[in-house]
mmCIF file of C-alpha atoms in Angstrom:
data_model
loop_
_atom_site.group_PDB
_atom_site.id
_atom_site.type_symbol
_atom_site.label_atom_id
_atom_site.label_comp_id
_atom_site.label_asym_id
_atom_site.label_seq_id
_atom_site.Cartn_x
_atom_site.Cartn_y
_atom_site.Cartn_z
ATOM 1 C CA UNK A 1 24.981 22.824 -54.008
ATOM 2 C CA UNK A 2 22.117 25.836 -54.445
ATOM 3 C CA UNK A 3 23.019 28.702 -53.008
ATOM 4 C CA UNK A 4 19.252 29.615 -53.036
ATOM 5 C CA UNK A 5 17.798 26.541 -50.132
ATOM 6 C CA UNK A 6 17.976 27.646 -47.034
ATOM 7 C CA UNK A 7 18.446 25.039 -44.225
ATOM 8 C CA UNK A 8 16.014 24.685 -41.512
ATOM 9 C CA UNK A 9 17.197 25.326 -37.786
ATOM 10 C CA UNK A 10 16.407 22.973 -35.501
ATOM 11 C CA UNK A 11 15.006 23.634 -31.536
ATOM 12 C CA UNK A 12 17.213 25.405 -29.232
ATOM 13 C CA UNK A 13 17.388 23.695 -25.786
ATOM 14 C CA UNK A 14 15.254 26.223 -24.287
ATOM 15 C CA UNK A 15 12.136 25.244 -26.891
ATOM 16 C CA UNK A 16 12.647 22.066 -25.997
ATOM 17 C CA UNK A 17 12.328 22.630 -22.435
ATOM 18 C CA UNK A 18 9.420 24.782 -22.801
ATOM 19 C CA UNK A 19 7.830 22.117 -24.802
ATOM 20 C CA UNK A 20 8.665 19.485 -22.342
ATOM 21 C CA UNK A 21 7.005 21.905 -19.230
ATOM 22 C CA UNK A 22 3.873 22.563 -21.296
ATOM 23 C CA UNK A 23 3.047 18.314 -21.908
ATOM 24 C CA UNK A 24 4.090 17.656 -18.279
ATOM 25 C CA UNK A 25 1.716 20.443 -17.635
ATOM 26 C CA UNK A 26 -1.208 19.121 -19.299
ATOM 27 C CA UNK A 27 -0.195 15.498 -18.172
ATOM 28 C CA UNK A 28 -0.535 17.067 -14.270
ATOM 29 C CA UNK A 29 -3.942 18.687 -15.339
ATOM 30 C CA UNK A 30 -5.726 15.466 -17.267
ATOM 31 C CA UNK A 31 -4.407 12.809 -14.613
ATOM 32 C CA UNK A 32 -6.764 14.082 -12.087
ATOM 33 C CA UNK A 33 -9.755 13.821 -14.241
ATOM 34 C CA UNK A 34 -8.234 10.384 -15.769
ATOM 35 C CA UNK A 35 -7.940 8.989 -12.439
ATOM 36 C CA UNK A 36 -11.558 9.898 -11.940
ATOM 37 C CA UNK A 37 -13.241 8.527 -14.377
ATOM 38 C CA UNK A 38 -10.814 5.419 -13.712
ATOM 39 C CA UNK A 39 -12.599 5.236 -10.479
ATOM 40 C CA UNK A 40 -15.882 5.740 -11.570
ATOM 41 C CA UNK A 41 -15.685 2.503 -13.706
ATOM 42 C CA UNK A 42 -14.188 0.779 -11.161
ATOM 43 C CA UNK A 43 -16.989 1.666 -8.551
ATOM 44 C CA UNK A 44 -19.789 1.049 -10.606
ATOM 45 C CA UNK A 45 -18.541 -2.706 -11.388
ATOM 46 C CA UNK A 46 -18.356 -2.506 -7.523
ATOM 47 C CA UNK A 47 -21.925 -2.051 -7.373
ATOM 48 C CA UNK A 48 -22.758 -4.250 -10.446
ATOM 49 C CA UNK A 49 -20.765 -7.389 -8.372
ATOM 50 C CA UNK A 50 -22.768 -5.997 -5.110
ATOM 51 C CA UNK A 51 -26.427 -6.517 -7.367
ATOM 52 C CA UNK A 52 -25.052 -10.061 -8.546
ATOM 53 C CA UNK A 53 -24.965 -10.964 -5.445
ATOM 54 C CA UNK A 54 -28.088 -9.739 -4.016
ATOM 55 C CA UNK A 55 -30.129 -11.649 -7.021
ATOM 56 C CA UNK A 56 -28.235 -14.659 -6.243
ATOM 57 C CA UNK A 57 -29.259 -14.654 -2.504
ATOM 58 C CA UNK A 58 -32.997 -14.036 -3.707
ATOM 59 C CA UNK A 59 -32.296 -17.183 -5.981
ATOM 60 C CA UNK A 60 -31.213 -19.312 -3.153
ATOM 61 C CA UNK A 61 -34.286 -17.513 -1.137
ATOM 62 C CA UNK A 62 -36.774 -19.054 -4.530
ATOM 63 C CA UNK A 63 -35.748 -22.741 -4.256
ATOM 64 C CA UNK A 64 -35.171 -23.063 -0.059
ATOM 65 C CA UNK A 65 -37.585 -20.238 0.756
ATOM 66 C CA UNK A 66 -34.743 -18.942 2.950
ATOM 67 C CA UNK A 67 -31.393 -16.833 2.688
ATOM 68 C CA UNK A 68 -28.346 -19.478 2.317
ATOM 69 C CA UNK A 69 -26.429 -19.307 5.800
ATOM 70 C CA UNK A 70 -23.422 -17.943 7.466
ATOM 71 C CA UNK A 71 -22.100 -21.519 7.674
ATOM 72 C CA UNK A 72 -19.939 -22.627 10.679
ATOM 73 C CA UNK A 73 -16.339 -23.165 11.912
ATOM 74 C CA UNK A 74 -13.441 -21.750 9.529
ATOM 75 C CA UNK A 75 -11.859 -24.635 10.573
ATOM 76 C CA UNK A 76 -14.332 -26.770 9.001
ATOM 77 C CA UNK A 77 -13.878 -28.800 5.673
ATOM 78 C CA UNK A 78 -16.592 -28.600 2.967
ATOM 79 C CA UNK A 79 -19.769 -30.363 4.215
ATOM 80 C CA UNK A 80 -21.083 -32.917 2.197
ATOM 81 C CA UNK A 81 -24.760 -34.885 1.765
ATOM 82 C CA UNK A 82 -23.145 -37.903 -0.235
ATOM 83 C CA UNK A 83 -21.662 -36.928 -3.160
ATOM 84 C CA UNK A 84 -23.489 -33.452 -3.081
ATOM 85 C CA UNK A 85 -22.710 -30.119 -1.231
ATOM 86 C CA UNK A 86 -25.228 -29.996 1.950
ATOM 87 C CA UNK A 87 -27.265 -27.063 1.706
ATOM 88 C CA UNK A 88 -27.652 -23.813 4.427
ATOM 89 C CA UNK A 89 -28.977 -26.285 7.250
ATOM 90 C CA UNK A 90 -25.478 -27.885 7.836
ATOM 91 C CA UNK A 91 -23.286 -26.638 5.489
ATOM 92 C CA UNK A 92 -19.833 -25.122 7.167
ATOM 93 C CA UNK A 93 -18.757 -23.400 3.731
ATOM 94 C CA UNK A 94 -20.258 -19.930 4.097
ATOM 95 C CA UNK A 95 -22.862 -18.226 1.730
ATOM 96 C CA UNK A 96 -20.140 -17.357 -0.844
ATOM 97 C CA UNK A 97 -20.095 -20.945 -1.178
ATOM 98 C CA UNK A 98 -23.447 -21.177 -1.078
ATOM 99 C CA UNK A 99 -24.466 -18.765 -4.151
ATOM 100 C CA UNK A 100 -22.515 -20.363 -6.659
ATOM 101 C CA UNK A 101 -25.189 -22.305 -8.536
ATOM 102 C CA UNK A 102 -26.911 -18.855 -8.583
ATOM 103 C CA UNK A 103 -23.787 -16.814 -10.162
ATOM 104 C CA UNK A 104 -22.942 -19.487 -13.194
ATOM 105 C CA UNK A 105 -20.589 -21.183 -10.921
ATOM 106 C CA UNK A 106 -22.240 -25.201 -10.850
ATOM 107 C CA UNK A 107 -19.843 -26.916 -12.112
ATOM 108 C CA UNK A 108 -17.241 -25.540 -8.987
ATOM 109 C CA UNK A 109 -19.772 -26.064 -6.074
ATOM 110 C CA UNK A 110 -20.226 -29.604 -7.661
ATOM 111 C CA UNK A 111 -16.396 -30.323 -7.618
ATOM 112 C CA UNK A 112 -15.854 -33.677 -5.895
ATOM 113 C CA UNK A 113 -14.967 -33.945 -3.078
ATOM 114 C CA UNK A 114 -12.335 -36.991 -1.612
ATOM 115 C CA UNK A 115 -11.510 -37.069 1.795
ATOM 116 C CA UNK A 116 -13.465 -34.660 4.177
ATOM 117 C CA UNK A 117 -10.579 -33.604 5.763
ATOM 118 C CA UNK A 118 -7.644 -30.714 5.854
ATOM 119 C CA UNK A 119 -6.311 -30.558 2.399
ATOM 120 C CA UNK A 120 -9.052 -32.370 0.392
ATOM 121 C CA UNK A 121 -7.860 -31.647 -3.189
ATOM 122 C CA UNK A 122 -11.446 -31.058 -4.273
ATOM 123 C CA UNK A 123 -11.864 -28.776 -1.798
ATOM 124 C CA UNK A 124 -8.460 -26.813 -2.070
ATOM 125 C CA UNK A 125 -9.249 -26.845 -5.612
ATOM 126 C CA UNK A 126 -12.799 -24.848 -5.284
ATOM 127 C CA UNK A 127 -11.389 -22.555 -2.072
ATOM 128 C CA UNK A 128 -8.456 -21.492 -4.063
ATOM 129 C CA UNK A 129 -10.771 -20.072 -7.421
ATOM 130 C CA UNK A 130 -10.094 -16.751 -7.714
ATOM 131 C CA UNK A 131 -13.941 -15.261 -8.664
ATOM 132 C CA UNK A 132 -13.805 -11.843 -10.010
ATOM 133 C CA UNK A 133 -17.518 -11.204 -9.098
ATOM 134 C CA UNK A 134 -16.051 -11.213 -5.122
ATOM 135 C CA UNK A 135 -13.428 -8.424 -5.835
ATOM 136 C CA UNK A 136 -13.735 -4.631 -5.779
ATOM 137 C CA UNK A 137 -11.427 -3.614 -8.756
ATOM 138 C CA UNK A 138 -10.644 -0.238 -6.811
ATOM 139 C CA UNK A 139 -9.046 -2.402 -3.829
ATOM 140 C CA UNK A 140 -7.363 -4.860 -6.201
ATOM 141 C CA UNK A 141 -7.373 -7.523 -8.398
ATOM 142 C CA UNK A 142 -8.444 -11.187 -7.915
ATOM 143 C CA UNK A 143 -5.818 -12.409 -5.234
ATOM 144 C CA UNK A 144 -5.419 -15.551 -3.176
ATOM 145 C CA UNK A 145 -2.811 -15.982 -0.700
ATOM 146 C CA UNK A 146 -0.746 -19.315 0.942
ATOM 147 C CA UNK A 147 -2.947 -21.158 4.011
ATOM 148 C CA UNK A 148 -1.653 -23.199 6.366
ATOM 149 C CA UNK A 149 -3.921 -22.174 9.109
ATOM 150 C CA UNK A 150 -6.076 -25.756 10.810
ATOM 151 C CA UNK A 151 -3.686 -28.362 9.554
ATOM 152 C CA UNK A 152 -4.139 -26.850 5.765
ATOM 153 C CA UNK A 153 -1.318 -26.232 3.366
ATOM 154 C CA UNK A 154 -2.897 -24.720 0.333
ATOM 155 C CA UNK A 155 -3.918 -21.339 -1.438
ATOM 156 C CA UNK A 156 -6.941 -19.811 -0.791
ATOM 157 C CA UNK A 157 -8.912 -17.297 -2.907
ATOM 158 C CA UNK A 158 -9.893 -13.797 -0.847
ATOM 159 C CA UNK A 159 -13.633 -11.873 -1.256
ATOM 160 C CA UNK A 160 -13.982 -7.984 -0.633
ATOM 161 C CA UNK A 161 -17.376 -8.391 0.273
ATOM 162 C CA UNK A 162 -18.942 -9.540 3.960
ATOM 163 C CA UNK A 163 -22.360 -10.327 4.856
ATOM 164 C CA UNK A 164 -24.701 -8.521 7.511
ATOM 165 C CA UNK A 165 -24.702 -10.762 10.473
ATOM 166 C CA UNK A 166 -26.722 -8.305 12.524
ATOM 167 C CA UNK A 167 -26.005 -5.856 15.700
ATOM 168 C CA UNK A 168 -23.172 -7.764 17.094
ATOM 169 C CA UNK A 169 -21.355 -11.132 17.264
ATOM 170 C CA UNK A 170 -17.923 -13.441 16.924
ATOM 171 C CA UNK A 171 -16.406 -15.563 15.392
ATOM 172 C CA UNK A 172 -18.011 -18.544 17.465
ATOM 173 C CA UNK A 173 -21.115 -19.507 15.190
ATOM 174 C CA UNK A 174 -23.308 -20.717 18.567
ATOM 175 C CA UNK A 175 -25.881 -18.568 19.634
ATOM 176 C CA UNK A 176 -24.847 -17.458 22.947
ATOM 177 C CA UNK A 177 -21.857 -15.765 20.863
ATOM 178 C CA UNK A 178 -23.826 -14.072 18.498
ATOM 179 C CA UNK A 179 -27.067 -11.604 18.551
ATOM 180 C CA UNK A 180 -28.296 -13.501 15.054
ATOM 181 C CA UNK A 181 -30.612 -10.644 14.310
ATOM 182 C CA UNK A 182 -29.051 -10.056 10.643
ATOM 183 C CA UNK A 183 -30.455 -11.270 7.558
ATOM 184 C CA UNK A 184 -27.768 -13.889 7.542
ATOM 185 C CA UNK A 185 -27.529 -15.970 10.598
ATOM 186 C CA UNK A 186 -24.894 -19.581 10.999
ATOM 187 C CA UNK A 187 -25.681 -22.762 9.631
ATOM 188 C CA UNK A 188 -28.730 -23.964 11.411
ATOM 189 C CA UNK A 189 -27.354 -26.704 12.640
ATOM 190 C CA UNK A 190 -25.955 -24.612 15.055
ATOM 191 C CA UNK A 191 -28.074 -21.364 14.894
ATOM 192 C CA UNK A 192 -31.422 -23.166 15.193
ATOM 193 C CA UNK A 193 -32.545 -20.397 13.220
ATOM 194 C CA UNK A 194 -33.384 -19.423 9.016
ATOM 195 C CA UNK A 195 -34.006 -16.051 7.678
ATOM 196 C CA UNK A 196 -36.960 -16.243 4.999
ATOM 197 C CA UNK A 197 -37.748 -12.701 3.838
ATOM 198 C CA UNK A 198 -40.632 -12.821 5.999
ATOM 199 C CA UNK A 199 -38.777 -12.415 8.870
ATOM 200 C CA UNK A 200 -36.968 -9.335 7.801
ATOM 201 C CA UNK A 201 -40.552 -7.024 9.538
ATOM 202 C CA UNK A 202 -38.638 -3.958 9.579
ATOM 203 C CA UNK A 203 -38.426 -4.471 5.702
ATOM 204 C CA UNK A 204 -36.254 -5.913 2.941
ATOM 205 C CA UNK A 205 -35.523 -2.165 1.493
ATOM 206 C CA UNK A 206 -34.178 -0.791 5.057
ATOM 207 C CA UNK A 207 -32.128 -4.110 6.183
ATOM 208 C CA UNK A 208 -28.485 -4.278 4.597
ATOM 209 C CA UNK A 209 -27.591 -7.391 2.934
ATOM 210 C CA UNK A 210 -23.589 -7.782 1.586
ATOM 211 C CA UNK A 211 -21.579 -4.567 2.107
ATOM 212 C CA UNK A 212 -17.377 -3.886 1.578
ATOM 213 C CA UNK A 213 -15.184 -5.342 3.933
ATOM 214 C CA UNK A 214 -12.710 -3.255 5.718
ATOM 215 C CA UNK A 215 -9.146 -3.724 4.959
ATOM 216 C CA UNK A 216 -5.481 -2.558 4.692
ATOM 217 C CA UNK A 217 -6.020 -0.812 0.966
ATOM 218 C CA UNK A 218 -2.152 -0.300 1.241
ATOM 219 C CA UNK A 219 -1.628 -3.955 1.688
ATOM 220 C CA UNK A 220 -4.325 -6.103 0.346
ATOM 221 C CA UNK A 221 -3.199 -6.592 -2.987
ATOM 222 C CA UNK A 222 -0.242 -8.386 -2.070
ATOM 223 C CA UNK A 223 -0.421 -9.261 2.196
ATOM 224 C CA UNK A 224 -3.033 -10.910 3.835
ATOM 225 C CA UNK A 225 -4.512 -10.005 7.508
ATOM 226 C CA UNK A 226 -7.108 -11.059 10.021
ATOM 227 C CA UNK A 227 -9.398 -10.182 8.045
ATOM 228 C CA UNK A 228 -8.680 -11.492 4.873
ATOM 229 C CA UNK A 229 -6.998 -15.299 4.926
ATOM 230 C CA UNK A 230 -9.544 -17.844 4.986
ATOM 231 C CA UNK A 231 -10.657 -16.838 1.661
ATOM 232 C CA UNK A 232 -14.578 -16.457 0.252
ATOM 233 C CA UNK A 233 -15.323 -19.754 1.276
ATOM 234 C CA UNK A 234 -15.008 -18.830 4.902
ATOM 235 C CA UNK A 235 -17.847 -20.338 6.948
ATOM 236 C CA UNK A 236 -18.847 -17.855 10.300
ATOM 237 C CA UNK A 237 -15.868 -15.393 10.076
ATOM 238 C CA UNK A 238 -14.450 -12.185 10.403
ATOM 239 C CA UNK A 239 -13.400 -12.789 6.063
ATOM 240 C CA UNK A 240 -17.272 -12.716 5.240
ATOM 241 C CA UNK A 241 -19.412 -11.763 7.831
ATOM 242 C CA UNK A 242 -19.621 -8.313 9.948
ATOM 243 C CA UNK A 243 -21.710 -6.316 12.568
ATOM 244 C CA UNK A 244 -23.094 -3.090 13.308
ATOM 245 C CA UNK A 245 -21.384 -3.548 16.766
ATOM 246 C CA UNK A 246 -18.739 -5.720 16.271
ATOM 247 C CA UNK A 247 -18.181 -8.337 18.971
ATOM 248 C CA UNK A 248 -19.856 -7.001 22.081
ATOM 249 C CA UNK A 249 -23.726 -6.222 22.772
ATOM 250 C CA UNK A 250 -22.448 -3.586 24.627
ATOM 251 C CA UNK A 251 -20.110 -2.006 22.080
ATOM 252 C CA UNK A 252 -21.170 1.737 20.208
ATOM 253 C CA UNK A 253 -22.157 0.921 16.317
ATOM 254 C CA UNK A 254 -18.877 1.262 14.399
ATOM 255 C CA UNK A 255 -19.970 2.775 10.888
ATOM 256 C CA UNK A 256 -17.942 1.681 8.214
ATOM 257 C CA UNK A 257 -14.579 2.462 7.830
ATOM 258 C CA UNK A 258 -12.843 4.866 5.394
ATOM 259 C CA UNK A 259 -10.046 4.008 2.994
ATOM 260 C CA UNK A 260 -8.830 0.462 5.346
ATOM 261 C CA UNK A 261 -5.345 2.036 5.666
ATOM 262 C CA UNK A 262 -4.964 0.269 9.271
ATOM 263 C CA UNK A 263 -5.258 -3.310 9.959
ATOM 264 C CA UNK A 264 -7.492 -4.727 11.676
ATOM 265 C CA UNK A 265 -8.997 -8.198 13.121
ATOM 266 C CA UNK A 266 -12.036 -6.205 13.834
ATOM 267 C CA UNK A 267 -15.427 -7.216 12.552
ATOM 268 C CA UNK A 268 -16.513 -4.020 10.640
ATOM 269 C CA UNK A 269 -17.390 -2.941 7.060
ATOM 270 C CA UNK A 270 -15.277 -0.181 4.961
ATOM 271 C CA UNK A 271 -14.507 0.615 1.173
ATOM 272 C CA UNK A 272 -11.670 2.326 -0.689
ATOM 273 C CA UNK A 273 -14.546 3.952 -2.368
ATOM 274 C CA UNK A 274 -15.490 7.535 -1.192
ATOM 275 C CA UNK A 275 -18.792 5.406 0.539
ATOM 276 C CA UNK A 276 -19.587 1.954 1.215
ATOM 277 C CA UNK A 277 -21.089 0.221 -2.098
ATOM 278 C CA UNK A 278 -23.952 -2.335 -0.520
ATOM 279 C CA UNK A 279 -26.741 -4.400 -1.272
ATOM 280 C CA UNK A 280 -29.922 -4.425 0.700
ATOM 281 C CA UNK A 281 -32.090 -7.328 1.174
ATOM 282 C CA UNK A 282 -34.632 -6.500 -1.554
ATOM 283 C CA UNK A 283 -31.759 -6.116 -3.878
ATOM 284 C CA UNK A 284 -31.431 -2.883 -4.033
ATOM 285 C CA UNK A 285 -28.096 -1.317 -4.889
ATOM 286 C CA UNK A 286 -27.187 1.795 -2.083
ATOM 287 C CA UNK A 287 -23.753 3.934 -1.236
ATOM 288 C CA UNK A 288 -23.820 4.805 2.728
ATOM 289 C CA UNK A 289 -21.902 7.393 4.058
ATOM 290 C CA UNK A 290 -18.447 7.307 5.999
ATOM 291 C CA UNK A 291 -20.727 9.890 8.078
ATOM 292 C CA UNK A 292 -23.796 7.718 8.554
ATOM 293 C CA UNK A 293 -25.219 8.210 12.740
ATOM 294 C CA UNK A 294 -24.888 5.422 14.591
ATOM 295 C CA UNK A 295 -28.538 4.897 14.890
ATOM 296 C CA UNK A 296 -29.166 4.717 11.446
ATOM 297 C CA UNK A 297 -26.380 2.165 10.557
ATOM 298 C CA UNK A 298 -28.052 -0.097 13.831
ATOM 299 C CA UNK A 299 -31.120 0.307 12.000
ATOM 300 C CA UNK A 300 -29.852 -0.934 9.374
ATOM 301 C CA UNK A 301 -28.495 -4.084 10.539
ATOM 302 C CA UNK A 302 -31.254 -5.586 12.246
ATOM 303 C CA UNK A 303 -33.849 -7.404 10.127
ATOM 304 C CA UNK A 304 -37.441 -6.363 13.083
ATOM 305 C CA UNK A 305 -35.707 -4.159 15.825
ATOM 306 C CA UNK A 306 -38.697 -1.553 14.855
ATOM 307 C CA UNK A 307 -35.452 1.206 14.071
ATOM 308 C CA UNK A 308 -36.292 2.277 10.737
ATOM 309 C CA UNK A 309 -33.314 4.693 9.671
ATOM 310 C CA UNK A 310 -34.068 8.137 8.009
ATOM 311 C CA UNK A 311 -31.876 10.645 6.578
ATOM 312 C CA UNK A 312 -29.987 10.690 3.591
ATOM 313 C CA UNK A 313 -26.905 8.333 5.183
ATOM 314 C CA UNK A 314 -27.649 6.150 2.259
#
């Protein structure tokens, strides 16, 4: 043995706790900023699912020289012109459905269908795709839950996203249920109305398009609610389309909602974003605040009320 090496001491148990403190200290000071940025990504592919969707409804608006529709009933099989999907005149599928040529989706709006009925297998088989392009990653990954709502006994495939029916309405896609002064209006089968861009006279950059649906942020990965069961596919429904109002002419303008930590059957918009990531009808890409006056967020919602909203809501 040489009497000359010296042998190296290890850490005493206070060192090591000091050491410990120090990385849990810098773990609590970068998870903040971590978290951040986390959220930042997240938001802007938000907002890049938000523009997708816009330039697929201007898409639908090039070929039929109108928006696609709300569609009709939830209750409502896929509607079918032979062996092809029927288009925004009569279609009960909603404009999710609608938009998938538009979004590299052909091939799944095309899927056969057999029976026209509850539980079609081609039409389980399209309503229960999980789409990543109708999911906000902040709320939660792609998610479909069981249905057995309407005779059905299947999954379906949820959507973050609702459309702008206008100032106020229900689920009930006739008129005398609905104000239909939105950019997206039912089926016209029942509506007896299209919205072609001319229409929109208080102008395509000042009339909201698609916007966040509010839900239960502590729940919506994993539980679905009113608002979220029918799936994307959903034809005139509280799952895709909202209103400035919600049911009742005579109702204040609910702004959108804040985080969606309370359930709800309501029909109103909200994020889990610090604003509400939209898309307005010229396909422009805007965040609108929690704060936004109620006469601004009715101005946006009709499509030639004359309200033109001002401010810096959005």
């Amino acid at each position: 043995m040489d009497p000359y090496r010296r042998t190296r001491p290890g850490f005493t148990l206070i060192e090591l706790l000091v050491v410990i403190a120090i990385i849990a200290i810098l773990i609590g000071m970068l998870l903040p900023a971590v978290q951040k940025v986390r959220e930042s990504a997240s938001r802007t592919e938000c907002r890049n699912h938000l523009k997708q969707i816009g330039l697929a409804f201007h898409m639908h608006h090039e070929i039929y020289k109108v928006f696609p529709s709300g569609g009709l009933s939830w209750t409502l099989p896929r509607t079918m012109s032979g062996a092809t999907p029927a288009d925004y005149k009569t279609q009960a599928w909603g404009w999710a459905y609608q938009i998938l040529p538009y979004i590299e989706q052909t091939s799944l709006w095309k899927v056969p269908q057999v029976s026209n009925a509850a539980n079609d297998p081609g039409d389980n088989q399209v309503a229960g795709t999980k789409l990543p392009i109708f999911f906000c990653p902040s709320l939660r990954e792609p998610t479909d839950f069981p249905y057995t709502q309407a005779g059905y006994n299947t999954r379906r495939a949820q959507m973050d996203y609702v459309g702008n029916g206008g100032t106020w309405g229900y689920w009930d896609p006739a008129p005398a249920s609905n104000a239909f002064d939105g950019p997206i209006v039912s089926s016209l089968s029942a509506s007896g109305r299209t919205v072609r861009m001319e229409r929109i006279k208080d102008g395509t950059s000042n009339t909201l398009l698609i916007g966040e649906k509010y839900l239960n942020r502590d729940t919506a990965p994993g539980l679905s609610d009113c608002n979220d069961d029918q799936g994307w596919t959903d034809g005139w429904d509280n799952d895709t389309i909202c209103f400035a109002r919600g049911q009742n002419a005579t109702d204040p303008p609910t702004p959108p909602q804040p985080d969606g930590n309370v359930g709800t059957c309501g029909l109103y918009f909200g994020s889990p974003h610090l604003t509400l990531e939209t898309v307005f009808c010229d396909g422009s890409v805007h965040s609108i605040s929690f704060g936004i006056s109620q006469a601004n967020w009715l101005a946006l919602a009709g499509i030639a009320d004359g309200l033109t909203p001002s401010g810096s809501d959005y």
